[in-house]
Amino acid sequence: RGLITKVYFPRLVVPLSSVLSGVVDFGISLLVMIGMMIYYQTPLTWAVFAVPLLVILTLVIALGVGLWLAALNVLYRDVGYVLPVLTQLWLFLSPVGYSSASIPENLQLLYAFNPMTGVIEAFRWAMLGEATAILGLQIVISVVVGLILLVSGMFFFRRMERTFADMI
């Protein structure tokens, strides 16, 4: 509480540091993945150069969602208890353990509005060369939804920021 109530403390640092700490985990995981690709003789293609852009898009989405949840957590303490459930649900709603090609074709467009769908499928394409038929559309939707999440999250966080010290 003492840190948040300081006038000179940039409160945006708290959710930003939470998002950026995942970059270290990602870097280590990427090195392990590249090592496994070398061991299993899976060739890297030119598409691997898209990975930094995909990391930035992932950070934009994570920061947008993080800003919303951080501000809501100050207002409603129960958000912290619901967050692990929401994270697990989002994992199952994203094509982590399965390809989005397994989703029925008439639901593909709706499914693409999960911003992580395009990101995960693009990572799969960049690292393994596997692409879905609508990968370009999935990426465009992920970028648009990610930017909407980030901008709206920034506005909501900034609006609620004035009341943080009173509510903590």
Coordinates of C-alpha atoms in Angstrom, one line a residue:
R1 CA 0.0 0.0 0.0
G2 CA 2.8 2.4 0.9
L3 CA 4.4 2.0 -2.6
I4 CA 1.1 2.5 -4.5
T5 CA 0.1 5.7 -2.5
K6 CA 3.4 7.5 -3.5
V7 CA 2.6 10.2 -6.0
Y8 CA 5.7 9.6 -8.0
F9 CA 5.3 5.9 -8.4
P10 CA 4.2 4.9 -11.9
R11 CA 1.4 2.4 -11.2
L12 CA 1.6 1.0 -14.7
V13 CA 4.9 -0.7 -13.7
V14 CA 3.1 -3.3 -11.7
P15 CA 1.1 -5.0 -14.5
L16 CA 3.9 -4.3 -17.0
S17 CA 6.5 -6.1 -14.8
S18 CA 4.2 -9.1 -14.5
V19 CA 3.9 -9.4 -18.2
L20 CA 7.6 -8.8 -19.0
S21 CA 8.7 -11.4 -16.5
G22 CA 7.2 -14.1 -18.8
V23 CA 9.7 -13.1 -21.5
V24 CA 12.5 -14.7 -19.5
D25 CA 10.5 -17.9 -19.3
F26 CA 9.8 -17.7 -23.0
G27 CA 13.5 -17.2 -23.9
I28 CA 14.5 -20.3 -21.9
S29 CA 11.7 -22.3 -23.5
L30 CA 12.6 -21.1 -26.9
L31 CA 16.2 -22.3 -26.4
V32 CA 15.0 -25.7 -25.3
M33 CA 12.7 -25.9 -28.3
I34 CA 15.5 -25.0 -30.7
G35 CA 17.6 -27.7 -29.0
M36 CA 14.9 -30.3 -29.5
M37 CA 14.4 -29.2 -33.1
I38 CA 18.1 -29.7 -33.8
Y39 CA 18.1 -33.1 -32.0
Y40 CA 15.0 -34.3 -34.0
Q41 CA 16.4 -32.7 -37.2
T42 CA 13.5 -30.5 -37.8
P43 CA 14.6 -27.7 -40.2
L44 CA 14.2 -24.1 -39.4
T45 CA 12.8 -22.0 -42.2
W46 CA 12.8 -18.3 -43.0
A47 CA 9.5 -18.0 -41.1
V48 CA 11.4 -18.2 -37.8
F49 CA 12.1 -14.5 -38.3
A50 CA 8.5 -13.8 -37.5
V51 CA 8.9 -15.0 -33.9
P52 CA 10.0 -11.6 -32.5
L53 CA 6.8 -10.0 -34.0
L54 CA 4.7 -12.8 -32.5
V55 CA 6.3 -12.2 -29.1
I56 CA 5.4 -8.5 -29.3
L57 CA 1.9 -9.4 -30.3
T58 CA 1.7 -11.9 -27.4
L59 CA 2.9 -9.1 -25.0
V60 CA 0.4 -6.7 -26.3
I61 CA -2.5 -9.1 -25.7
A62 CA -1.1 -10.1 -22.3
L63 CA -0.7 -6.5 -21.2
G64 CA -4.2 -5.6 -22.4
V65 CA -5.8 -8.4 -20.5
G66 CA -3.4 -7.7 -17.5
L67 CA -4.4 -4.1 -17.3
W68 CA -8.1 -4.9 -17.3
L69 CA -7.6 -7.6 -14.6
A70 CA -5.3 -5.5 -12.5
A71 CA -7.8 -2.6 -12.4
L72 CA -10.7 -5.0 -11.8
N73 CA -8.7 -6.7 -9.0
V74 CA -8.5 -3.5 -7.1
L75 CA -12.3 -2.9 -7.4
Y76 CA -13.3 -6.5 -6.8
R77 CA -11.0 -8.6 -4.7
D78 CA -12.6 -11.8 -6.0
V79 CA -10.9 -11.3 -9.3
G80 CA -7.7 -12.7 -7.8
Y81 CA -9.5 -15.9 -6.8
V82 CA -11.2 -16.3 -10.2
L83 CA -8.0 -15.6 -12.2
P84 CA -6.5 -19.1 -12.1
V85 CA -9.9 -20.5 -13.3
L86 CA -10.0 -17.9 -16.2
T87 CA -6.4 -18.7 -17.1
Q88 CA -7.1 -22.4 -17.3
L89 CA -10.3 -21.8 -19.3
W90 CA -8.4 -19.6 -21.7
L91 CA -5.8 -22.4 -22.1
F92 CA -8.5 -24.8 -23.1
L93 CA -10.1 -22.3 -25.5
S94 CA -6.8 -21.7 -27.2
P95 CA -5.2 -24.2 -29.7
V96 CA -2.4 -25.2 -27.5
G97 CA -2.9 -28.9 -27.3
Y98 CA -4.8 -29.1 -30.6
S99 CA -4.8 -27.4 -34.0
S100 CA -7.5 -24.9 -34.8
A101 CA -8.1 -27.0 -37.9
S102 CA -9.9 -29.4 -35.6
I103 CA -12.6 -26.7 -35.0
P104 CA -15.6 -27.1 -37.4
E105 CA -15.2 -24.8 -40.4
N106 CA -18.4 -22.9 -39.7
L107 CA -17.0 -21.8 -36.3
Q108 CA -13.5 -21.0 -37.5
L109 CA -14.2 -17.2 -37.8
L110 CA -15.8 -17.0 -34.4
Y111 CA -12.9 -19.1 -32.9
A112 CA -10.4 -16.6 -34.4
F113 CA -11.7 -13.9 -32.1
N114 CA -9.8 -15.5 -29.3
P115 CA -6.7 -13.3 -29.8
M116 CA -4.3 -16.1 -28.8
T117 CA -5.6 -18.4 -31.6
G118 CA -3.8 -16.5 -34.3
V119 CA -0.7 -16.1 -32.2
I120 CA -0.4 -19.8 -31.3
E121 CA -1.1 -20.9 -34.9
A122 CA 1.5 -18.4 -36.2
F123 CA 4.1 -19.7 -33.7
R124 CA 3.3 -23.2 -35.0
W125 CA 3.8 -22.0 -38.5
A126 CA 7.0 -20.1 -37.7
M127 CA 8.7 -22.9 -35.8
L128 CA 7.3 -26.1 -37.4
G129 CA 6.0 -24.9 -40.8
E130 CA 2.4 -26.0 -40.1
A131 CA -0.1 -23.5 -41.3
T132 CA -3.9 -23.5 -41.2
A133 CA -6.0 -22.4 -44.2
I134 CA -7.0 -19.1 -42.5
L135 CA -3.8 -18.3 -40.7
G136 CA -3.6 -14.8 -42.3
L137 CA -7.1 -13.9 -41.1
Q138 CA -6.4 -15.3 -37.7
I139 CA -3.3 -13.1 -37.3
V140 CA -5.2 -10.0 -38.5
I141 CA -8.0 -10.7 -36.0
S142 CA -5.4 -11.3 -33.3
V143 CA -3.7 -8.0 -34.0
V144 CA -7.0 -6.0 -34.0
V145 CA -8.4 -7.7 -30.9
G146 CA -5.0 -7.3 -29.2
L147 CA -4.8 -3.6 -29.9
I148 CA -8.4 -3.1 -28.8
L149 CA -7.6 -4.9 -25.5
L150 CA -4.4 -2.9 -25.0
V151 CA -6.0 0.5 -25.7
S152 CA -9.2 -0.1 -23.8
G153 CA -7.1 -1.6 -20.9
M154 CA -4.9 1.5 -20.8
F155 CA -7.9 3.8 -20.7
F156 CA -9.7 1.7 -18.0
F157 CA -6.5 1.3 -15.9
R158 CA -5.8 5.1 -16.2
R159 CA -9.3 5.9 -15.2
M160 CA -9.3 3.6 -12.2
E161 CA -5.7 4.6 -11.2
R162 CA -6.9 7.6 -9.3
T163 CA -8.9 5.5 -6.9
F164 CA -6.3 2.8 -6.3
A165 CA -4.8 4.3 -3.2
D166 CA -8.3 4.8 -1.7
M167 CA -9.3 1.2 -2.3
I168 CA -6.1 -0.6 -1.3

